[in-house]
Short mmCIF file of C-alpha atoms and ligand atoms in Angstrom, two decimals:
data_model
loop_
_atom_site.label_atom_id
_atom_site.label_comp_id
_atom_site.label_asym_id
_atom_site.label_seq_id
_atom_site.Cartn_x
_atom_site.Cartn_y
_atom_site.Cartn_z
CA UNK A 166 21.89 58.53 46.79
CA UNK A 167 22.51 55.34 45.42
CA UNK A 168 24.84 54.95 42.88
CA UNK A 169 25.87 52.28 40.65
CA UNK A 170 28.44 50.89 37.88
CA UNK A 171 26.10 51.09 34.59
CA UNK A 172 28.66 49.91 32.42
CA UNK A 173 31.97 48.29 31.42
CA UNK A 174 34.51 48.79 28.39
CA UNK A 175 38.03 47.38 28.37
CA UNK A 176 40.33 47.58 25.67
CA UNK A 177 43.70 45.83 25.28
CA UNK A 178 46.87 46.91 22.36
CA UNK A 179 47.39 44.27 19.35
CA UNK A 180 50.62 43.01 19.60
CA UNK A 181 50.82 40.11 22.42
CA UNK A 182 54.54 39.01 24.20
CA UNK A 183 54.47 36.14 25.71
CA UNK A 184 57.07 35.13 28.42
CA UNK A 185 59.55 33.24 25.65
CA UNK A 186 59.16 35.93 23.81
CA UNK A 187 60.42 38.14 26.28
CA UNK A 188 63.59 35.06 26.64
CA UNK A 189 64.71 36.04 23.13
CA UNK A 190 65.60 39.42 24.34
CA UNK A 191 66.73 39.17 27.82
CA UNK A 192 68.41 36.92 30.33
CA UNK A 193 64.86 35.41 31.05
CA UNK A 194 62.15 32.04 31.04
CA UNK A 195 58.64 31.34 30.57
CA UNK A 196 59.37 29.92 34.17
CA UNK A 197 61.14 32.07 35.96
CA UNK A 198 58.24 34.28 35.08
CA UNK A 199 55.76 32.22 35.70
CA UNK A 200 56.31 30.39 39.03
CA UNK A 201 57.04 33.73 40.54
CA UNK A 202 54.68 35.73 39.44
CA UNK A 203 51.65 33.99 37.15
CA UNK A 204 51.70 36.51 33.96
CA UNK A 205 52.50 34.29 31.49
CA UNK A 206 51.97 37.18 28.68
CA UNK A 207 51.33 40.98 28.47
CA UNK A 208 49.78 42.52 25.65
CA UNK A 209 52.59 46.61 24.19
CA UNK A 210 51.35 49.67 22.56
CA UNK A 211 52.79 48.81 19.13
CA UNK A 212 50.21 51.92 17.09
CA UNK A 213 48.48 52.09 20.57
CA UNK A 214 48.57 55.81 22.93
CA UNK A 215 47.36 55.82 26.51
CA UNK A 216 44.14 57.90 25.01
CA UNK A 217 43.60 55.70 22.39
CA UNK A 218 42.79 52.88 24.67
CA UNK A 219 41.22 54.39 26.95
CA UNK A 220 38.44 56.15 24.16
CA UNK A 221 38.13 52.99 22.72
CA UNK A 222 37.51 51.81 26.43
CA UNK A 223 35.47 54.88 27.03
CA UNK A 224 33.09 53.76 23.85
CA UNK A 225 32.42 50.36 25.58
CA UNK A 226 31.74 51.33 28.50
CA UNK A 227 29.26 53.80 27.32
CA UNK A 228 27.34 51.12 24.92
CA UNK A 229 27.54 48.79 27.59
CA UNK A 230 25.53 51.71 29.78
CA UNK A 231 23.47 52.81 26.67
CA UNK A 232 24.40 56.16 27.88
CA UNK A 233 25.39 58.93 25.08
CA UNK A 234 28.92 61.11 25.18
CA UNK A 235 27.25 64.16 25.56
CA UNK A 236 25.58 62.96 28.53
CA UNK A 237 28.90 61.80 31.14
CA UNK A 238 29.28 65.16 33.55
CA UNK A 239 32.65 63.78 34.23
CA UNK A 240 35.76 61.59 33.35
CA UNK A 241 38.48 61.03 35.85
CA UNK A 242 41.43 59.19 34.68
CA UNK A 243 44.04 57.16 36.29
CA UNK A 244 46.61 57.00 34.68
CA UNK A 245 50.80 57.51 35.32
CA UNK A 246 51.15 56.86 31.75
CA UNK A 247 49.49 59.81 30.04
CA UNK A 248 50.87 60.85 26.63
CA UNK A 249 51.27 64.59 26.71
CA UNK A 250 51.62 66.83 30.48
CA UNK A 251 48.89 68.63 28.95
CA UNK A 252 46.36 67.95 27.84
CA UNK A 253 45.19 65.27 30.09
CA UNK A 254 44.69 61.77 29.01
CA UNK A 255 41.44 62.17 30.53
CA UNK A 256 40.98 65.82 28.74
CA UNK A 257 41.86 63.71 25.46
CA UNK A 258 39.61 61.32 26.46
CA UNK A 259 36.75 64.01 26.20
CA UNK A 260 37.70 64.94 23.02
CA UNK A 261 37.77 61.97 21.73
CA UNK A 262 34.20 61.20 22.44
CA UNK A 263 32.74 64.82 21.67
CA UNK A 264 31.99 64.65 25.90
CA UNK A 265 31.35 67.73 25.36
CA UNK A 266 29.69 68.20 28.94
CA UNK A 267 31.90 66.44 31.09
CA UNK A 268 34.95 68.07 33.41
CA UNK A 269 37.70 66.28 32.79
CA UNK A 270 41.35 65.63 34.76
CA UNK A 271 43.75 62.84 35.60
CA UNK A 272 44.24 61.33 38.80
CA UNK A 273 48.06 59.92 40.02
CA UNK A 274 48.20 57.35 42.26
CA UNK A 275 49.58 54.62 40.04
CA UNK A 276 48.16 51.08 40.48
CA UNK A 277 45.48 52.14 43.29
CA UNK A 278 44.51 55.21 40.58
CA UNK A 279 41.12 53.28 38.76
CA UNK A 280 40.24 52.98 42.66
CA UNK A 281 41.47 56.96 43.46
CA UNK A 282 38.81 58.08 40.81
CA UNK A 283 36.53 55.60 41.35
CA UNK A 284 35.94 57.01 44.67
CA UNK A 285 36.47 60.37 43.59
CA UNK A 286 33.76 60.25 41.04
CA UNK A 287 31.42 58.90 43.83
CA UNK A 288 32.37 61.88 46.16
CA UNK A 289 30.74 64.04 43.17
CA UNK A 290 28.14 61.94 42.64
CA UNK A 291 26.89 61.25 46.03
CA UNK A 292 26.60 64.95 46.68
CA UNK A 293 24.79 66.32 43.91
CA UNK A 294 27.09 67.88 42.08
CA UNK A 295 27.30 65.52 39.15
CA UNK A 296 25.10 62.77 37.82
CA UNK A 297 27.02 60.58 35.33
CA UNK A 298 30.63 59.94 35.25
CA UNK A 299 33.33 57.92 32.87
CA UNK A 300 36.08 57.01 35.01
CA UNK A 301 38.90 55.06 34.46
CA UNK A 302 42.83 53.32 34.84
CA UNK A 303 44.88 52.85 31.36
CA UNK A 304 48.04 53.13 30.47
CA UNK A 305 51.18 52.41 28.71
CA UNK A 306 53.78 51.02 31.32
CA UNK A 307 56.07 49.44 28.17
CA UNK A 308 57.60 53.26 27.55
CA UNK A 309 58.67 53.58 31.49
CA UNK A 310 59.94 50.23 31.38
CA UNK A 311 64.15 49.57 31.66
CA UNK A 312 63.85 46.95 29.15
CA UNK A 313 67.67 46.06 30.51
CA UNK A 314 66.17 45.81 33.92
CA UNK A 315 64.73 41.82 33.69
CA UNK A 316 63.51 41.97 37.21
CA UNK A 317 60.52 44.65 36.52
CA UNK A 318 59.75 45.16 32.40
CA UNK A 319 58.88 41.50 32.75
CA UNK A 320 55.57 42.11 34.82
CA UNK A 321 53.95 45.48 33.14
CA UNK A 322 51.71 45.74 30.46
CA UNK A 323 50.33 48.02 28.68
CA UNK A 324 45.84 48.85 28.89
CA UNK A 325 42.59 50.80 29.48
CA UNK A 326 39.39 50.15 31.41
CA UNK A 327 36.44 51.81 32.41
CA UNK A 328 33.93 51.99 34.47
CA UNK A 329 30.47 54.37 33.48
CA UNK A 330 28.88 55.38 37.48
CA UNK A 331 25.62 56.67 37.63
CA UNK A 332 23.64 58.38 40.98
CA UNK A 333 19.97 58.15 41.20
CA UNK A 334 17.35 59.22 43.70
CA UNK A 335 14.17 59.48 44.28
CA UNK A 336 11.72 57.14 42.68
CA UNK A 337 14.16 55.96 40.72
CA UNK A 338 15.89 55.30 43.88
CA UNK A 339 13.89 53.50 45.62
CA UNK A 340 12.52 51.35 42.39
CA UNK A 341 16.41 50.20 42.00
CA UNK A 342 17.34 49.80 46.07
CA UNK A 343 14.88 46.39 46.37
CA UNK A 344 17.56 44.88 43.35
CA UNK A 345 20.91 46.48 43.92
CA UNK A 346 22.44 49.46 46.59
CA UNK A 347 25.52 50.24 44.57
CA UNK A 348 28.56 51.20 45.95
CA UNK A 349 28.19 50.90 49.47
CA UNK A 350 31.93 51.69 50.58
CA UNK A 351 35.34 53.28 50.78
CA UNK A 352 38.33 52.45 52.13
CA UNK A 353 41.22 54.34 50.57
CA UNK A 354 45.31 55.71 52.37
CA UNK A 355 48.31 56.87 51.29
CA UNK A 356 51.82 56.10 52.70
CA UNK A 357 54.06 58.96 51.45
CA UNK A 358 57.29 57.54 52.90
CA UNK A 359 57.64 54.75 51.35
CA UNK A 360 56.94 56.16 48.37
CA UNK A 361 60.70 55.41 47.22
CA UNK A 362 59.92 51.08 46.91
CA UNK A 363 58.37 52.18 43.63
CA UNK A 364 59.06 55.16 41.89
CA UNK A 365 59.85 57.18 38.47
CA UNK A 366 61.22 60.44 38.21
CA UNK A 367 59.31 62.48 36.20
CA UNK A 368 61.28 65.24 33.13
CA UNK A 369 64.94 65.78 33.99
CA UNK A 370 65.35 70.14 34.65
CA UNK A 371 67.66 71.22 31.88
CA UNK A 372 67.09 74.87 32.54
CA UNK A 373 70.94 76.89 32.17
CA UNK A 374 71.35 76.34 35.54
CA UNK A 375 71.92 72.67 35.89
CA UNK A 376 75.26 71.87 35.87
CA UNK A 377 74.77 67.91 35.71
CA UNK A 378 71.05 66.69 35.00
CA UNK A 379 69.77 63.69 36.32
CA UNK A 380 68.88 60.83 33.41
CA UNK A 381 66.23 59.43 32.17
CA UNK A 382 63.92 57.37 34.63
CA UNK A 383 62.63 54.04 34.52
CA UNK A 384 60.43 52.35 36.91
CA UNK A 385 62.22 50.71 39.34
CA UNK A 386 60.81 48.63 42.14
CA UNK A 387 62.09 46.95 45.34
CA UNK A 388 60.42 44.21 44.86
CA UNK A 389 60.62 42.15 47.97
CA UNK A 390 59.21 45.23 49.96
CA UNK A 391 56.11 46.21 47.35
CA UNK A 392 54.94 42.21 48.12
CA UNK A 393 55.56 42.68 51.84
CA UNK A 394 53.31 45.94 52.18
CA UNK A 395 50.20 44.53 49.26
CA UNK A 396 50.22 41.45 51.12
CA UNK A 397 49.52 43.30 54.28
CA UNK A 398 48.02 46.08 53.64
CA UNK A 399 45.42 45.21 51.08
CA UNK A 400 43.39 42.38 53.70
CA UNK A 401 43.52 45.30 56.38
CA UNK A 402 42.41 47.75 53.87
CA UNK A 403 39.16 44.46 52.88
CA UNK A 404 38.33 44.21 56.66
CA UNK A 405 37.87 47.72 57.24
CA UNK A 406 36.05 48.27 54.15
CA UNK A 407 33.18 45.41 54.35
CA UNK A 408 33.16 46.42 57.87
CA UNK A 409 31.73 49.75 57.22
CA UNK A 410 29.44 48.41 54.51
CA UNK A 411 28.33 45.88 57.73
CA UNK A 412 29.47 42.39 55.64
CA UNK A 413 31.32 39.41 55.68
CA UNK A 414 34.52 38.37 53.82
CA UNK A 415 31.85 35.33 53.43
CA UNK A 416 29.10 37.73 52.03
CA UNK A 417 31.32 38.93 48.21
CA UNK A 418 30.93 36.83 45.09
CA UNK A 419 34.37 37.87 43.57
CA UNK A 420 37.28 39.67 45.06
CA UNK A 421 38.70 41.94 41.87
CA UNK A 422 42.08 42.99 43.16
CA UNK A 423 45.16 44.90 41.23
CA UNK A 424 47.05 42.41 38.90
CA UNK A 425 50.46 42.79 40.85
CA UNK A 426 51.05 38.77 41.21
CA UNK A 427 49.34 35.82 41.73
CA UNK A 428 50.90 35.55 45.19
CA UNK A 429 49.99 38.48 45.98
CA UNK A 430 46.28 37.45 46.05
CA UNK A 431 46.36 33.93 46.52
CA UNK A 432 47.95 35.29 50.04
CA UNK A 433 45.70 37.44 50.77
CA UNK A 434 42.37 35.35 50.05
CA UNK A 435 44.61 33.20 53.03
CA UNK A 436 44.85 36.64 54.75
CA UNK A 437 41.14 36.39 54.23
CA UNK A 438 40.64 33.11 54.88
CA UNK A 439 38.84 33.57 51.38
CA UNK A 440 38.14 30.16 48.99
CA UNK A 441 40.61 31.14 46.26
CA UNK A 442 37.68 30.40 43.30
CA UNK A 443 36.75 34.04 44.43
CA UNK A 444 40.24 35.67 43.34
CA UNK A 445 38.92 36.53 38.99
CA UNK A 446 42.54 36.60 37.39
CA UNK A 447 43.74 37.88 34.23
CA UNK A 448 47.31 39.24 35.55
CA UNK A 449 47.59 35.04 32.86
CA UNK A 450 46.83 37.05 30.11
CA UNK A 451 47.80 41.31 31.20
CA UNK A 452 50.85 40.92 33.11
CA UNK A 453 50.87 44.24 35.40
CA UNK A 454 48.54 47.19 33.92
CA UNK A 455 48.62 49.29 36.68
CA UNK A 456 45.65 51.13 37.12
CA UNK A 457 43.99 49.74 33.61
CA UNK A 458 44.15 46.27 36.21
CA UNK A 459 40.83 46.17 38.21
CA UNK A 460 38.51 47.77 35.25
CA UNK A 461 40.33 46.10 32.75
CA UNK A 462 39.21 42.14 34.58
CA UNK A 463 36.34 44.18 35.96
CA UNK A 464 35.33 44.03 32.34
CA UNK A 465 36.41 40.79 31.09
CA UNK A 466 33.80 39.45 34.59
CA UNK A 467 31.29 41.85 32.97
CA UNK A 468 31.90 40.59 29.78
CA UNK A 469 31.60 36.43 30.96
CA UNK A 470 28.10 37.46 32.49
CA UNK A 471 29.85 36.32 36.06
CA UNK A 472 27.95 38.74 37.42
CA UNK A 473 24.64 38.91 38.57
CA UNK A 474 22.07 41.98 39.99
CA UNK A 475 23.11 42.20 43.47
CA UNK A 476 25.97 39.86 43.74
CA UNK A 477 28.32 41.71 46.31
CA UNK A 478 32.43 42.20 45.32
CA UNK A 479 34.81 44.13 46.46
CA UNK A 480 37.40 45.78 44.77
CA UNK A 481 41.12 46.34 45.94
CA UNK A 482 43.62 48.50 44.09
CA UNK A 483 47.52 48.95 45.98
CA UNK A 484 50.89 50.39 44.80
CA UNK A 485 53.20 53.26 43.94
CA UNK A 486 53.04 56.22 46.72
CA UNK A 487 52.13 54.28 48.16
CA UNK A 488 48.43 53.96 47.76
CA UNK A 489 45.37 51.57 47.91
CA UNK A 490 41.97 52.44 47.54
CA UNK A 491 39.36 49.23 48.32
CA UNK A 492 35.59 49.25 47.59
CA UNK A 493 32.16 46.44 48.38
CA UNK A 494 29.98 47.16 45.24
CA UNK A 495 25.96 45.50 44.75
CA UNK A 496 26.09 45.02 40.82
O1 LIG B 545 51.05 47.06 41.32
C1 LIG B 545 52.68 47.07 42.01
C2 LIG B 545 53.52 46.89 41.79
N1 LIG B 545 54.58 44.91 42.24
C3 LIG B 545 54.66 44.50 43.23
O2 LIG B 545 53.80 43.93 43.42
C4 LIG B 545 55.34 43.32 43.13
C5 LIG B 545 56.24 42.86 43.74
N2 LIG B 545 57.09 42.00 44.06
C6 LIG B 545 56.57 41.03 43.17
O3 LIG B 545 56.00 40.41 42.82
C7 LIG B 545 58.26 40.50 43.04
O4 LIG B 545 59.20 40.71 44.36
C8 LIG B 545 59.17 39.82 41.84
C9 LIG B 545 58.04 39.06 41.69
C10 LIG B 545 59.08 40.70 41.93
C11 LIG B 545 60.51 39.54 42.53
O5 LIG B 545 59.99 37.71 43.00
P1 LIG B 545 60.97 37.59 44.23
O6 LIG B 545 60.91 36.59 44.40
O7 LIG B 545 61.23 38.42 45.80
O8 LIG B 545 62.88 37.28 43.46
P2 LIG B 545 63.75 38.21 43.83
O9 LIG B 545 63.55 39.60 43.12
O10 LIG B 545 64.45 38.02 45.41
O11 LIG B 545 64.98 37.55 42.32
C12 LIG B 545 65.65 36.45 42.56
C13 LIG B 545 66.07 36.08 41.73
C14 LIG B 545 67.37 36.96 41.33
O12 LIG B 545 68.47 36.33 41.54
P3 LIG B 545 69.29 35.85 42.26
O13 LIG B 545 70.42 37.28 42.70
O14 LIG B 545 69.10 35.09 43.03
O15 LIG B 545 70.47 35.23 41.39
C15 LIG B 545 67.27 37.83 40.17
O16 LIG B 545 68.40 38.55 39.47
O17 LIG B 545 65.18 35.83 40.57
C16 LIG B 545 66.80 36.88 39.71
N3 LIG B 545 65.13 37.41 38.45
C17 LIG B 545 65.52 36.81 37.06
N4 LIG B 545 65.54 35.96 36.69
C18 LIG B 545 64.69 35.14 36.40
C19 LIG B 545 64.75 38.73 38.84
N5 LIG B 545 64.15 38.66 37.63
C20 LIG B 545 64.35 37.52 36.37
C21 LIG B 545 63.86 37.66 36.01
N6 LIG B 545 64.19 36.69 35.19
N7 LIG B 545 63.15 38.60 35.19
#
């Protein structure tokens, strides 16, 4: 069985907020944000919702793939900011697209959400349960930020990215595999013991037994612990997934990493002894959009024509949970 990404799409909110815009409403500066993170602006939702952005990204991905909505067998959305606890973002996307034949559900793996969703779809496709999957990362992080905490709120943005993934077998597989073998390997992991270094509590319990209900919670992060986790775990995960694929760092055209901090990306490049040019960046104009960052970047690369049939790329996500996941894909 050959599983290939056959289309991508993305959608960002219309409203762009620069570092200078933030400096007008809090004690921060373009110099601090840009030098510590590489972020210069981000898109923040006003009219948009997680489901509306996800649906638009999905429509664009289906168009890119040349697939009709009723051909989709499953929709998986990686998100921690669905508009409703139920229905899931994936069920909302199904409704908005009219993807009546799809099974739909969300995955909560924070910034690794798209990669977890992709791995889950891959498992369904490889076992022949389904043929065509729509895999998304979609977030409205601005609604879970504490806008009085400059150490977190300046880092994040909103947006959605999507990929259509399809399985091929038999004669079709044989024909296609000469050009590209699609997904070659996956590697993923979790470390719940360190989960509280990046947290956001869910809804508070206000049942009649509660005397002192918790206040609503926003994202809180020990930035330096997350940084240390990222720069050690991501290169190790990439080495493991490359080994599974029987490839080396030198075989890879691009490393499509979760976009949290430019310094993290540069450190991963250095630890892998890979050329920094092989690490495309979107965080300068998107900020950190958690589960959406990998598929949004992938779609930008696809639209710019940076990817040719047979190119080998690594995708890697990491973040809250703690979670991480990497894949090697032949485009
Ligand atoms: O998706 C995964 C999620 N997150 C990450 O990957 C984040 C990983 N961590 C990081 O990227 C970095 O740790 C940060 C960018 C979050 C912070 O950088 P840092 O170099 O670790 O800074 P810091 O937290 O040690 O703060 C240094 C100073 C502090 O001031 P003092 O105590 O030295 O006087 C902060 O109060 O910078 C101050 N500061 C700010 N100043 C201006 C914190 N936030 C800001 C701000 N503007 N927005």
